[in-house]
Amino acid sequence: MHEAGRHLRKLREQLRLKYRDIEEASTKIATAYGNQEFAIRLSRLADIENKGTVPSIYRLYSLSAIYGVDFSTVLQWYGVDLGELSADAVKLGIEQTRTLNFSPLKLKHVEMPADFGQSVDLRKTSYLSRHVQGWGTIPLSLLKSLDLRDQRYAFIGTEDWSMDPLIRPGSFVQIDEAKRRIQNDNWNHEYDRPIYFLEHRLGFRCGWCTLRGETLIVESHSASRSGPDIYKYPDDVEILGQIVGVAMRFDSGKKRHKRS
């Protein structure tokens, strides 16, 4: 933490600011927000710069504003890298299915399937999820080709078997928010039938949907041994969009076999 303090001291000295200047500027911020936690006293600033004292998020904000440095950069000096949020969220293996609401501008890389093997000809249409061999790091620059305005991402919980084996527990899915209208028919088989991602009062759910008036029936894959759920629509459930992409591992099925 001493290294972070030295970075902050160097910024202050480059701007030719005295301790008193920092105290006065941070007090203005504190007054503006009606929260004295933003204020940085002389003794506290000395401890931050010289003793490795870790400032609160409020004082860290004030220092970022005064020095004109991005908040995420200062956090990184203290060992908190916002670019790792998505990767850490996926690695944790949380049982509950949930959305991943991380701004793509803050991500340095995203964990996705990167090795499809030599058996896949990328020039032809292929069911890629059958060929995924491992997870790799995709740099942010490669995400520029994606339409991020209408896309959201979600993590399928490690205990969510509702759409297994099409979408296995622990999968990372891409959701198109523009496709919220339920398509009751005009599909030929399960691989062609739209899978929707929904939010209800107790959490999240993905599955095939049938809308009958104000009744929404969410079906699971027959092989998952999970029953359907019925909701009053739109009072009890919100359709977040259609799942248009999935990245998943193959070892999750083995875990369920051991549990059964």
XYZ file of N, CA and C in Angstrom:
780
model
N 0.820 -1.206 0.000
C 0.000 0.000 0.000
C 0.861 1.266 0.000
N 2.149 1.118 0.402
C 3.042 2.264 0.386
C 3.268 2.752 -1.039
N 3.272 1.832 -2.006
C 3.486 2.199 -3.402
C 2.346 3.080 -3.904
N 1.107 2.755 -3.502
C -0.045 3.567 -3.892
C 0.080 4.968 -3.298
N 0.503 5.046 -2.055
C 0.701 6.341 -1.414
C 1.739 7.183 -2.131
N 2.794 6.524 -2.600
C 3.835 7.253 -3.334
C 3.295 7.786 -4.663
N 2.443 7.005 -5.316
C 1.820 7.479 -6.556
C 1.003 8.744 -6.288
N 0.222 8.723 -5.222
C -0.622 9.868 -4.896
C 0.216 11.086 -4.521
N 1.282 10.854 -3.773
C 2.154 11.969 -3.393
C 2.817 12.585 -4.620
N 3.223 11.736 -5.563
C 3.861 12.224 -6.785
C 2.902 13.090 -7.592
N 1.638 12.670 -7.662
C 0.645 13.476 -8.373
C 0.463 14.836 -7.721
N 0.385 14.816 -6.388
C 0.200 16.078 -5.659
C 1.381 17.014 -5.894
N 2.584 16.472 -5.853
C 3.778 17.297 -6.020
C 3.883 17.824 -7.446
N 3.457 17.002 -8.430
C 3.483 17.470 -9.820
C 2.538 18.643 -10.029
N 1.431 18.646 -9.294
C 0.458 19.733 -9.385
C 0.809 20.898 -8.466
N 1.886 20.729 -7.691
C 2.353 21.754 -6.760
C 1.277 22.119 -5.754
N 0.635 21.102 -5.233
C -0.408 21.299 -4.240
C 0.125 20.977 -2.848
N -0.231 21.796 -1.876
C 0.144 21.574 -0.491
C -0.937 20.765 0.216
N -0.600 20.241 1.383
C -1.577 19.489 2.173
C -2.841 20.329 2.412
N -2.621 21.622 2.680
C -3.749 22.499 2.963
C -4.654 22.631 1.733
N -4.070 22.605 0.541
C -4.858 22.695 -0.689
C -5.769 21.479 -0.837
N -5.245 20.313 -0.507
C -6.024 19.078 -0.605
C -7.161 19.098 0.413
N -6.864 19.570 1.613
C -7.891 19.636 2.652
C -9.024 20.571 2.226
N -8.669 21.726 1.682
C -9.682 22.698 1.291
C -10.515 22.185 0.100
N -9.846 21.586 -0.876
C -10.568 21.089 -2.049
C -11.497 19.941 -1.678
N -11.013 19.042 -0.845
C -11.850 17.899 -0.450
C -13.022 18.351 0.417
N -12.823 19.411 1.172
C -13.916 19.958 1.991
C -15.026 20.507 1.096
N -14.651 21.105 -0.017
C -15.647 21.602 -0.964
C -16.472 20.440 -1.533
N -15.795 19.341 -1.830
C -16.505 18.163 -2.339
C -17.444 17.617 -1.271
N -16.959 17.560 -0.046
C -17.768 17.061 1.060
C -19.008 17.925 1.267
N -18.826 19.241 1.165
C -19.950 20.157 1.324
C -20.961 19.987 0.198
N -20.452 19.803 -1.030
C -21.331 19.644 -2.187
C -22.215 18.407 -2.057
N -21.663 17.341 -1.490
C -22.419 16.095 -1.357
C -23.071 15.931 0.016
N -22.815 16.875 0.894
C -23.390 16.780 2.228
C -22.884 15.583 3.002
N -21.618 15.226 2.793
C -21.031 14.044 3.434
C -19.577 14.345 3.771
N -19.287 14.461 5.049
C -17.942 14.822 5.488
C -16.925 13.702 5.287
N -17.401 12.518 4.888
C -16.463 11.420 4.608
C -15.569 11.741 3.414
N -16.009 12.682 2.565
C -15.195 13.069 1.405
C -14.023 13.973 1.806
N -14.097 14.567 2.981
C -13.060 15.499 3.413
C -11.803 14.753 3.863
N -10.639 15.330 3.544
C -9.355 14.705 3.891
C -8.566 15.678 4.766
N -8.385 15.324 6.024
C -7.632 16.173 6.942
C -6.133 16.028 6.694
N -5.378 17.005 7.181
C -3.929 17.027 6.946
C -3.253 15.757 7.437
N -3.576 15.357 8.659
C -2.930 14.180 9.233
C -3.286 12.911 8.472
N -4.536 12.841 7.975
C -4.966 11.657 7.225
C -4.224 11.566 5.896
N -4.054 12.702 5.212
C -3.337 12.698 3.946
C -1.883 12.285 4.154
N -1.279 12.741 5.243
C 0.102 12.348 5.543
C 0.209 10.844 5.752
N -0.771 10.267 6.440
C -0.763 8.818 6.667
C -0.957 8.052 5.354
N -1.801 8.576 4.474
C -2.051 7.919 3.184
C -0.782 7.900 2.342
N -0.074 9.016 2.337
C 1.112 9.125 1.487
C 2.336 8.429 2.077
N 2.470 8.439 3.372
C 3.732 7.995 3.969
C 3.652 6.706 4.788
N 2.468 6.349 5.265
C 2.352 5.175 6.129
C 1.570 4.026 5.496
N 1.147 4.204 4.267
C 0.413 3.124 3.600
C -1.019 2.976 4.057
N -1.558 4.003 4.710
C -2.963 3.951 5.138
C -3.876 3.935 3.916
N -4.839 3.029 3.925
C -5.760 2.910 2.795
C -6.932 3.867 2.992
N -7.135 4.801 2.066
C -8.239 5.754 2.214
C -9.584 5.086 1.966
N -10.637 5.657 2.526
C -11.986 5.164 2.266
C -12.354 5.454 0.816
N -13.432 4.854 0.343
C -13.844 5.100 -1.038
C -14.200 6.569 -1.251
N -14.682 7.234 -0.205
C -15.043 8.642 -0.329
C -13.784 9.506 -0.498
N -12.777 9.256 0.325
C -11.531 10.026 0.226
C -10.793 9.687 -1.065
N -10.900 8.434 -1.487
C -10.271 8.035 -2.739
C -10.916 8.776 -3.914
N -12.218 8.961 -3.816
C -12.943 9.721 -4.844
C -12.455 11.172 -4.862
N -12.330 11.763 -3.690
C -11.874 13.153 -3.608
C -10.486 13.315 -4.212
N -9.585 12.395 -3.883
C -8.225 12.471 -4.421
C -8.237 12.322 -5.939
N -9.076 11.430 -6.451
C -9.172 11.242 -7.900
C -9.659 12.520 -8.578
N -10.662 13.161 -7.967
C -11.213 14.389 -8.532
C -10.192 15.530 -8.481
N -9.505 15.661 -7.367
C -8.541 16.756 -7.190
C -7.350 16.598 -8.132
N -6.857 15.353 -8.276
C -5.679 15.109 -9.106
C -6.023 14.897 -10.574
N -7.322 14.746 -10.875
C -7.718 14.548 -12.261
C -7.287 13.214 -12.820
N -7.373 12.170 -12.001
C -6.984 10.828 -12.429
C -8.200 9.906 -12.323
N -8.313 8.967 -13.239
C -9.461 8.061 -13.254
C -9.523 7.249 -11.966
N -10.736 7.119 -11.429
C -10.941 6.410 -10.164
C -10.462 4.963 -10.254
N -10.718 4.320 -11.400
C -10.311 2.924 -11.555
C -8.793 2.778 -11.543
N -8.087 3.804 -12.018
C -6.619 3.767 -11.998
C -6.098 3.787 -10.568
N -6.693 4.656 -9.738
C -6.281 4.732 -8.337
C -6.598 3.425 -7.613
N -7.767 2.852 -7.914
C -8.113 1.566 -7.316
C -7.073 0.502 -7.675
N -6.603 0.545 -8.912
C -5.619 -0.437 -9.356
C -4.313 -0.302 -8.588
N -3.948 0.911 -8.212
C -2.756 1.108 -7.390
C -2.889 0.393 -6.050
N -4.112 0.261 -5.580
C -4.361 -0.431 -4.311
C -4.698 -1.910 -4.513
N -4.463 -2.411 -5.716
C -4.647 -3.838 -5.967
C -6.054 -4.248 -6.340
N -6.914 -3.269 -6.666
C -8.294 -3.562 -7.072
C -8.430 -3.239 -8.549
N -8.479 -4.265 -9.386
C -8.523 -4.090 -10.833
C -9.943 -4.346 -11.328
N -10.655 -3.283 -11.710
C -12.034 -3.423 -12.182
C -12.126 -4.238 -13.467
N -11.024 -4.322 -14.202
C -11.009 -5.098 -15.423
C -11.142 -6.592 -15.190
N -10.959 -7.018 -13.940
C -11.055 -8.438 -13.618
C -12.442 -8.839 -13.120
N -13.364 -7.895 -13.040
C -14.677 -8.177 -12.466
C -15.396 -9.322 -13.165
N -15.479 -9.251 -14.493
C -16.242 -10.276 -15.212
C -15.587 -11.639 -15.079
N -14.249 -11.688 -15.194
C -13.546 -12.964 -15.096
C -13.722 -13.575 -13.709
N -13.618 -12.755 -12.670
C -13.782 -13.267 -11.304
C -15.212 -13.713 -11.056
N -16.176 -12.983 -11.627
C -17.586 -13.350 -11.443
C -17.875 -14.721 -12.015
N -17.284 -15.026 -13.162
C -17.509 -16.317 -13.803
C -16.798 -17.438 -13.053
N -15.590 -17.154 -12.548
C -14.793 -18.184 -11.891
C -15.361 -18.616 -10.537
N -16.165 -17.767 -9.908
C -16.628 -18.052 -8.552
C -17.543 -19.260 -8.465
N -18.292 -19.548 -9.524
C -19.179 -20.704 -9.502
C -20.355 -20.544 -8.561
N -20.949 -19.355 -8.517
C -22.111 -19.118 -7.667
C -23.280 -19.985 -8.143
N -24.000 -20.574 -7.216
C -25.073 -21.492 -7.580
C -26.231 -20.796 -8.276
N -26.529 -19.554 -7.912
C -27.692 -18.860 -8.448
C -27.394 -18.270 -9.827
N -28.356 -18.377 -10.734
C -28.250 -17.730 -12.034
C -28.427 -16.228 -11.849
N -27.591 -15.433 -12.535
C -27.653 -13.988 -12.342
C -27.118 -13.287 -13.580
N -27.480 -12.018 -13.734
C -26.949 -11.220 -14.826
C -25.588 -10.677 -14.435
N -24.788 -10.330 -15.441
C -23.487 -9.718 -15.226
C -23.543 -8.319 -15.817
N -23.728 -7.337 -14.977
C -23.932 -5.966 -15.434
C -22.654 -5.159 -15.309
N -21.645 -5.529 -16.100
C -20.380 -4.828 -16.086
C -20.230 -4.045 -17.373
N -19.844 -2.784 -17.248
C -19.644 -1.969 -18.435
C -18.473 -2.499 -19.243
N -18.657 -2.731 -20.559
C -17.565 -3.238 -21.381
C -16.388 -2.285 -21.454
N -16.612 -1.000 -21.184
C -15.519 -0.044 -21.224
C -14.551 -0.241 -20.073
N -14.991 -0.941 -19.007
C -14.150 -1.143 -17.841
C -13.442 -2.497 -17.878
N -13.724 -3.313 -18.900
C -13.176 -4.658 -18.938
C -11.934 -4.719 -19.808
N -10.866 -5.321 -19.301
C -9.671 -5.516 -20.092
C -9.764 -6.784 -20.909
N -10.408 -7.803 -20.355
C -10.588 -9.050 -21.063
C -11.769 -9.794 -20.486
N -12.258 -10.747 -21.234
C -13.408 -11.540 -20.834
C -13.076 -13.001 -21.028
N -13.410 -13.833 -20.053
C -13.183 -15.267 -20.182
C -14.253 -15.870 -21.082
N -13.827 -16.413 -22.230
C -14.745 -17.040 -23.175
C -14.058 -18.245 -23.804
N -14.823 -19.153 -24.425
C -14.194 -20.266 -25.133
C -13.349 -19.734 -26.277
N -12.083 -20.087 -26.286
C -11.196 -19.563 -27.312
C -10.625 -20.638 -28.217
N -10.671 -21.895 -27.797
C -10.084 -22.970 -28.575
C -11.170 -23.884 -29.113
N -11.453 -23.792 -30.409
C -12.499 -24.608 -31.008
C -11.946 -25.833 -31.721
N -10.639 -25.966 -31.735
C -10.042 -27.144 -32.345
C -10.020 -27.048 -33.860
N -9.325 -27.988 -34.495
C -9.183 -27.990 -35.944
C -10.397 -28.575 -36.644
N -11.314 -29.165 -35.888
C -12.477 -29.802 -36.494
C -13.532 -28.805 -36.941
N -13.390 -27.543 -36.546
C -14.397 -26.537 -36.871
C -13.918 -25.675 -38.027
N -14.710 -25.615 -39.080
C -14.443 -24.734 -40.205
C -15.255 -23.465 -39.985
N -14.599 -22.377 -39.622
C -15.296 -21.148 -39.272
C -15.997 -20.510 -40.463
N -15.741 -21.021 -41.666
C -16.420 -20.474 -42.836
C -17.827 -21.038 -42.977
N -18.115 -22.114 -42.252
C -19.407 -22.766 -42.353
C -20.172 -22.654 -41.045
N -21.489 -22.760 -41.154
C -22.331 -22.735 -39.963
C -22.091 -23.996 -39.149
N -21.878 -23.833 -37.843
C -21.574 -24.983 -36.990
C -22.129 -24.749 -35.602
N -22.531 -25.837 -34.953
C -22.999 -25.756 -33.567
C -21.771 -25.754 -32.671
N -21.228 -24.573 -32.422
C -19.912 -24.444 -31.805
C -19.853 -24.978 -30.388
N -20.966 -24.945 -29.661
C -20.925 -25.362 -28.262
C -20.543 -26.831 -28.122
N -20.683 -27.625 -29.197
C -20.281 -29.029 -29.134
C -18.775 -29.201 -29.305
N -18.112 -28.124 -29.750
C -16.693 -28.227 -30.044
C -15.814 -27.451 -29.072
N -16.428 -26.713 -28.151
C -15.645 -25.916 -27.219
C -14.764 -26.823 -26.368
N -13.484 -26.526 -26.323
C -12.543 -27.366 -25.588
C -12.028 -26.716 -24.311
N -12.085 -25.423 -24.241
C -11.545 -24.786 -23.034
C -11.916 -23.324 -22.983
N -11.536 -22.688 -21.918
C -11.813 -21.267 -21.732
C -10.523 -20.499 -21.928
N -10.612 -19.358 -22.589
C -9.440 -18.538 -22.820
C -9.771 -17.085 -22.619
N -8.744 -16.245 -22.712
C -8.917 -14.817 -22.507
C -9.056 -14.118 -23.842
N -10.163 -13.381 -24.007
C -10.394 -12.613 -25.217
C -10.134 -11.147 -24.896
N -9.183 -10.488 -25.579
C -8.914 -9.072 -25.291
C -10.095 -8.197 -25.657
N -10.189 -7.056 -24.992
C -11.306 -6.141 -25.196
C -11.385 -5.674 -26.638
N -10.253 -5.564 -27.321
C -10.257 -5.068 -28.696
C -11.079 -5.953 -29.613
N -11.180 -7.257 -29.312
C -11.952 -8.162 -30.145
C -13.444 -8.002 -29.931
N -13.847 -7.328 -28.860
C -15.266 -7.135 -28.599
C -15.843 -5.956 -29.373
N -14.995 -5.220 -30.080
C -15.476 -4.049 -30.805
C -16.451 -4.429 -31.920
N -16.338 -5.651 -32.397
C -17.222 -6.091 -33.476
C -18.617 -6.445 -32.971
N -18.804 -6.528 -31.657
C -20.105 -6.879 -31.095
C -20.984 -5.648 -30.928
N -22.272 -5.846 -31.050
C -23.226 -4.766 -30.794
C -23.541 -4.765 -29.311
N -22.825 -3.916 -28.556
C -22.948 -3.919 -27.105
C -24.141 -3.101 -26.613
N -24.798 -2.375 -27.502
C -25.897 -1.517 -27.062
C -27.101 -2.337 -26.620
N -27.384 -3.426 -27.331
C -28.573 -4.223 -27.034
C -28.226 -5.565 -26.405
N -26.989 -5.730 -25.982
C -26.564 -7.016 -25.451
C -26.327 -6.960 -23.938
N -26.753 -8.018 -23.266
C -26.423 -8.191 -21.850
C -25.826 -9.574 -21.693
N -25.205 -9.791 -20.566
C -24.568 -11.079 -20.317
C -25.041 -11.627 -18.981
N -25.057 -12.919 -18.871
C -25.525 -13.552 -17.638
C -24.736 -14.823 -17.389
N -24.695 -15.216 -16.142
C -24.027 -16.448 -15.736
C -25.089 -17.429 -15.251
N -25.106 -18.620 -15.831
C -26.047 -19.647 -15.422
C -25.479 -20.344 -14.197
N -26.226 -20.345 -13.110
C -25.735 -20.878 -11.841
C -25.270 -22.321 -11.932
N -24.325 -22.665 -11.090
C -23.764 -24.015 -11.107
C -24.764 -25.072 -10.667
N -25.887 -24.649 -10.108
C -26.934 -25.592 -9.729
C -28.210 -25.381 -10.552
N -28.098 -24.628 -11.627
C -29.247 -24.389 -12.500
C -29.178 -25.362 -13.677
N -29.957 -26.434 -13.592
C -29.946 -27.493 -14.608
C -31.130 -27.381 -15.564
N -31.858 -26.275 -15.520
C -33.131 -26.186 -16.232
C -33.014 -26.400 -17.740
N -31.921 -25.956 -18.370
C -31.792 -26.125 -19.817
C -30.636 -27.048 -20.198
N -30.178 -27.834 -19.250
C -29.147 -28.825 -19.537
C -29.749 -29.955 -20.379
N -29.115 -30.424 -21.445
C -27.722 -30.175 -21.833
C -27.502 -29.057 -22.849
N -28.561 -28.369 -23.299
C -28.366 -27.279 -24.250
C -27.532 -26.155 -23.646
N -27.884 -25.782 -22.414
C -27.118 -24.772 -21.689
C -26.788 -25.351 -20.321
N -25.552 -25.680 -20.112
C -25.162 -26.359 -18.884
C -24.920 -25.382 -17.734
N -25.005 -25.867 -16.509
C -24.681 -25.009 -15.361
C -23.268 -24.446 -15.497
N -23.104 -23.201 -15.081
C -21.801 -22.558 -15.184
C -21.551 -21.904 -16.526
N -22.564 -21.881 -17.405
C -22.384 -21.278 -18.731
C -22.440 -19.754 -18.665
N -21.816 -19.140 -19.631
C -21.808 -17.686 -19.804
C -22.640 -17.405 -21.035
N -23.748 -16.672 -20.906
C -24.657 -16.470 -22.030
C -24.752 -15.008 -22.424
N -25.056 -14.793 -23.703
C -25.239 -13.462 -24.255
C -26.724 -13.284 -24.553
N -27.284 -12.152 -24.133
C -28.715 -11.905 -24.247
C -28.967 -10.697 -25.136
N -29.837 -10.881 -26.129
C -30.220 -9.784 -27.006
C -31.488 -9.143 -26.442
N -31.348 -7.942 -25.891
C -32.474 -7.260 -25.261
C -33.530 -6.807 -26.275
N -33.162 -6.753 -27.544
C -34.117 -6.327 -28.564
C -35.121 -7.436 -28.891
N -34.825 -8.653 -28.467
C -35.694 -9.794 -28.772
C -36.431 -10.233 -27.509
N -37.417 -9.442 -27.114
C -38.178 -9.735 -25.903
C -39.567 -10.307 -26.196
N -39.982 -10.238 -27.434
C -41.313 -10.725 -27.785
C -41.293 -12.246 -27.908
N -42.188 -12.904 -27.188
C -42.228 -14.364 -27.166
C -42.683 -14.900 -28.521
N -41.898 -15.816 -29.046
C -42.227 -16.486 -30.299
C -42.813 -17.852 -29.967
N -44.142 -17.967 -30.038
C -44.817 -19.202 -29.637
C -44.658 -20.338 -30.644
N -44.426 -19.989 -31.911
C -44.324 -21.033 -32.930
C -43.292 -20.623 -33.981
N -43.391 -21.233 -35.176
C -42.463 -20.968 -36.282
C -41.047 -21.449 -35.993
N -40.927 -22.504 -35.215
C -39.631 -23.164 -35.025
C -39.853 -24.660 -35.239
N -38.792 -25.353 -35.650
C -38.922 -26.744 -36.084
C -38.448 -27.770 -35.063
N -37.428 -27.427 -34.256
C -36.883 -28.378 -33.288
C -36.267 -27.603 -32.129
N -35.778 -28.306 -31.130
C -35.309 -27.646 -29.909
C -34.104 -26.744 -30.144
N -33.278 -27.057 -31.141
C -32.119 -26.213 -31.417
C -32.534 -24.899 -32.087
N -33.721 -24.890 -32.653
C -34.224 -23.722 -33.370
C -35.154 -22.879 -32.492
N -35.660 -23.479 -31.428
C -36.623 -22.783 -30.578
C -35.919 -21.737 -29.712
N -36.441 -20.514 -29.683
C -35.795 -19.457 -28.891
C -35.773 -19.787 -27.400
N -34.666 -19.461 -26.765
C -34.518 -19.593 -25.313
C -34.451 -18.183 -24.738
N -35.302 -17.904 -23.763
C -35.385 -16.566 -23.199
C -34.789 -16.517 -21.799
N -34.330 -15.330 -21.442
C -33.785 -15.094 -20.105
C -34.731 -14.146 -19.382
N -35.191 -14.555 -18.208
C -36.215 -13.804 -17.488
C -35.785 -13.473 -16.068
N -36.395 -12.417 -15.543
C -36.211 -12.050 -14.133
C -37.559 -12.117 -13.439
N -37.616 -12.874 -12.333
C -38.837 -12.949 -11.546
C -38.536 -12.506 -10.115
N -39.489 -12.587 -9.253
C -39.336 -12.012 -7.909
C -38.284 -12.714 -7.060
N -37.967 -13.948 -7.398
C -37.008 -14.714 -6.595
C -35.647 -14.852 -7.268
N -35.498 -14.299 -8.465
C -34.219 -14.421 -9.141
C -34.362 -14.422 -10.652
N -33.592 -15.289 -11.311
C -33.564 -15.328 -12.764
C -33.853 -16.741 -13.262
N -34.261 -16.813 -14.510
C -34.638 -18.101 -15.098
C -34.415 -18.035 -16.598
N -33.957 -19.123 -17.190
C -33.886 -19.205 -18.639
C -34.667 -20.437 -19.083
N -35.238 -20.365 -20.277
C -36.004 -21.502 -20.756
C -36.819 -21.170 -21.986
N -37.501 -22.186 -22.503
C -38.441 -21.985 -23.608
C -39.720 -21.382 -23.051
N -40.321 -20.474 -23.780
C -41.487 -19.764 -23.263
C -42.692 -19.889 -24.190
N -43.867 -20.007 -23.571
C -45.133 -19.960 -24.275
C -46.024 -18.961 -23.556
N -46.544 -17.986 -24.299
C -47.380 -16.953 -23.709
C -48.825 -17.162 -24.145
N -49.688 -17.335 -23.155
C -51.115 -17.505 -23.400
C -51.867 -16.455 -22.599
N -52.204 -15.367 -23.277
C -52.851 -14.263 -22.584
C -51.913 -13.652 -21.560
N -52.295 -13.708 -20.278
C -51.447 -13.185 -19.209
C -50.702 -14.298 -18.481
N -50.695 -15.490 -19.062
C -49.996 -16.615 -18.455
C -48.752 -16.945 -19.260
N -47.606 -16.902 -18.592
C -46.344 -17.235 -19.238
C -45.852 -18.580 -18.690
N -45.685 -19.544 -19.580
C -45.197 -20.866 -19.209
C -43.732 -20.960 -19.623
N -42.864 -21.215 -18.655
C -41.439 -21.345 -18.923
C -41.067 -22.822 -18.792
N -40.661 -23.420 -19.899
C -40.360 -24.837 -19.928
C -38.867 -25.102 -19.824
N -38.529 -26.194 -19.173
C -37.148 -26.649 -19.080
C -36.902 -27.730 -20.123
N -35.652 -28.050 -20.351
C -35.330 -29.153 -21.247
C -35.758 -30.455 -20.585
N -36.324 -31.345 -21.369
C -36.838 -32.595 -20.807
C -35.757 -33.425 -20.134
N -34.517 -33.322 -20.631
C -33.424 -34.108 -20.049
C -32.920 -33.547 -18.726
N -33.345 -32.329 -18.396
C -32.834 -31.690 -17.184
C -33.515 -32.183 -15.916
N -34.673 -32.868 -16.083
C -35.474 -33.332 -14.945
C -36.006 -32.165 -14.105
N -36.136 -30.994 -14.744
C -36.711 -29.820 -14.074
C -38.082 -29.525 -14.676
N -39.048 -29.237 -13.845
C -40.395 -28.976 -14.314
C -40.572 -27.560 -14.825
N -41.709 -27.274 -15.452
C -41.995 -25.924 -15.949
C -42.380 -24.987 -14.810
N -42.294 -23.698 -15.069
C -42.740 -22.669 -14.138
C -43.805 -21.831 -14.824
N -44.796 -21.402 -14.066
C -45.886 -20.610 -14.610
C -45.937 -19.266 -13.877
N -45.962 -18.176 -14.658
C -45.974 -16.835 -14.086
C -47.128 -16.027 -14.678
N -47.572 -15.056 -13.911
C -48.529 -14.084 -14.425
C -47.732 -12.991 -15.117
N -48.006 -12.793 -16.390
C -47.221 -11.847 -17.185
C -48.063 -10.616 -17.544
N -47.498 -9.409 -17.354
C -46.123 -9.097 -16.972
C -45.949 -8.776 -15.485
N -46.936 -9.079 -14.656
C -46.892 -8.672 -13.245
C -45.768 -9.353 -12.466
N -45.561 -10.649 -12.713
C -44.648 -11.425 -11.873
C -43.322 -11.767 -12.538
N -43.154 -11.396 -13.791
C -41.921 -11.772 -14.489
C -41.633 -10.759 -15.587
N -40.357 -10.528 -15.839
C -39.919 -9.636 -16.914
C -39.030 -10.416 -17.867
N -39.301 -10.285 -19.153
C -38.480 -10.936 -20.175
C -37.321 -10.004 -20.508
N -36.102 -10.395 -20.147
C -34.931 -9.551 -20.381
C -34.427 -9.646 -21.808
N -34.733 -10.748 -22.483
C -34.290 -10.893 -23.859
C -34.106 -12.344 -24.239
N -33.659 -12.556 -25.460
C -33.434 -13.912 -25.981
C -31.946 -14.250 -25.912
N -31.646 -15.453 -25.492
C -30.254 -15.908 -25.445
C -29.791 -16.175 -26.873
N -28.748 -15.462 -27.286
C -28.251 -15.581 -28.658
C -26.835 -16.133 -28.721
N -26.207 -16.300 -27.571
C -24.857 -16.853 -27.538
C -24.608 -17.555 -26.230
N -23.784 -18.586 -26.245
C -23.490 -19.331 -25.024
C -22.059 -19.847 -25.061
N -21.391 -19.727 -23.936
C -20.070 -20.313 -23.748
C -20.168 -21.216 -22.534
N -19.845 -22.496 -22.710
C -20.036 -23.418 -21.586
C -18.940 -24.461 -21.525
N -18.821 -25.051 -20.343
C -17.839 -26.096 -20.094
C -18.533 -27.449 -20.183
N -17.750 -28.497 -20.427
C -18.303 -29.833 -20.557
C -18.219 -30.639 -19.261
N -17.467 -30.160 -18.273
C -17.271 -30.959 -17.067
C -18.381 -30.793 -16.041
N -19.342 -29.884 -16.274
C -20.403 -29.656 -15.288
C -21.333 -30.866 -15.182
N -21.533 -31.590 -16.274
C -22.405 -32.761 -16.235
C -21.870 -33.851 -15.325
N -20.555 -33.969 -15.247
C -19.936 -34.973 -14.384
C -20.250 -34.689 -12.917
N -20.297 -33.414 -12.559
C -20.564 -33.033 -11.179
C -21.973 -33.461 -10.767
N -22.909 -33.337 -11.688
C -24.278 -33.708 -11.361
C -24.378 -35.236 -11.212
N -23.646 -35.950 -12.035
C -23.689 -37.411 -11.941
C -23.215 -37.874 -10.579
N -22.210 -37.186 -10.031
C -21.698 -37.550 -8.725
C -22.714 -37.232 -7.623
N -23.507 -36.151 -7.837
C -24.452 -35.715 -6.810
C -25.697 -36.582 -6.780
N -26.039 -37.198 -7.931
C -27.280 -37.964 -8.029
C -27.122 -39.363 -7.469
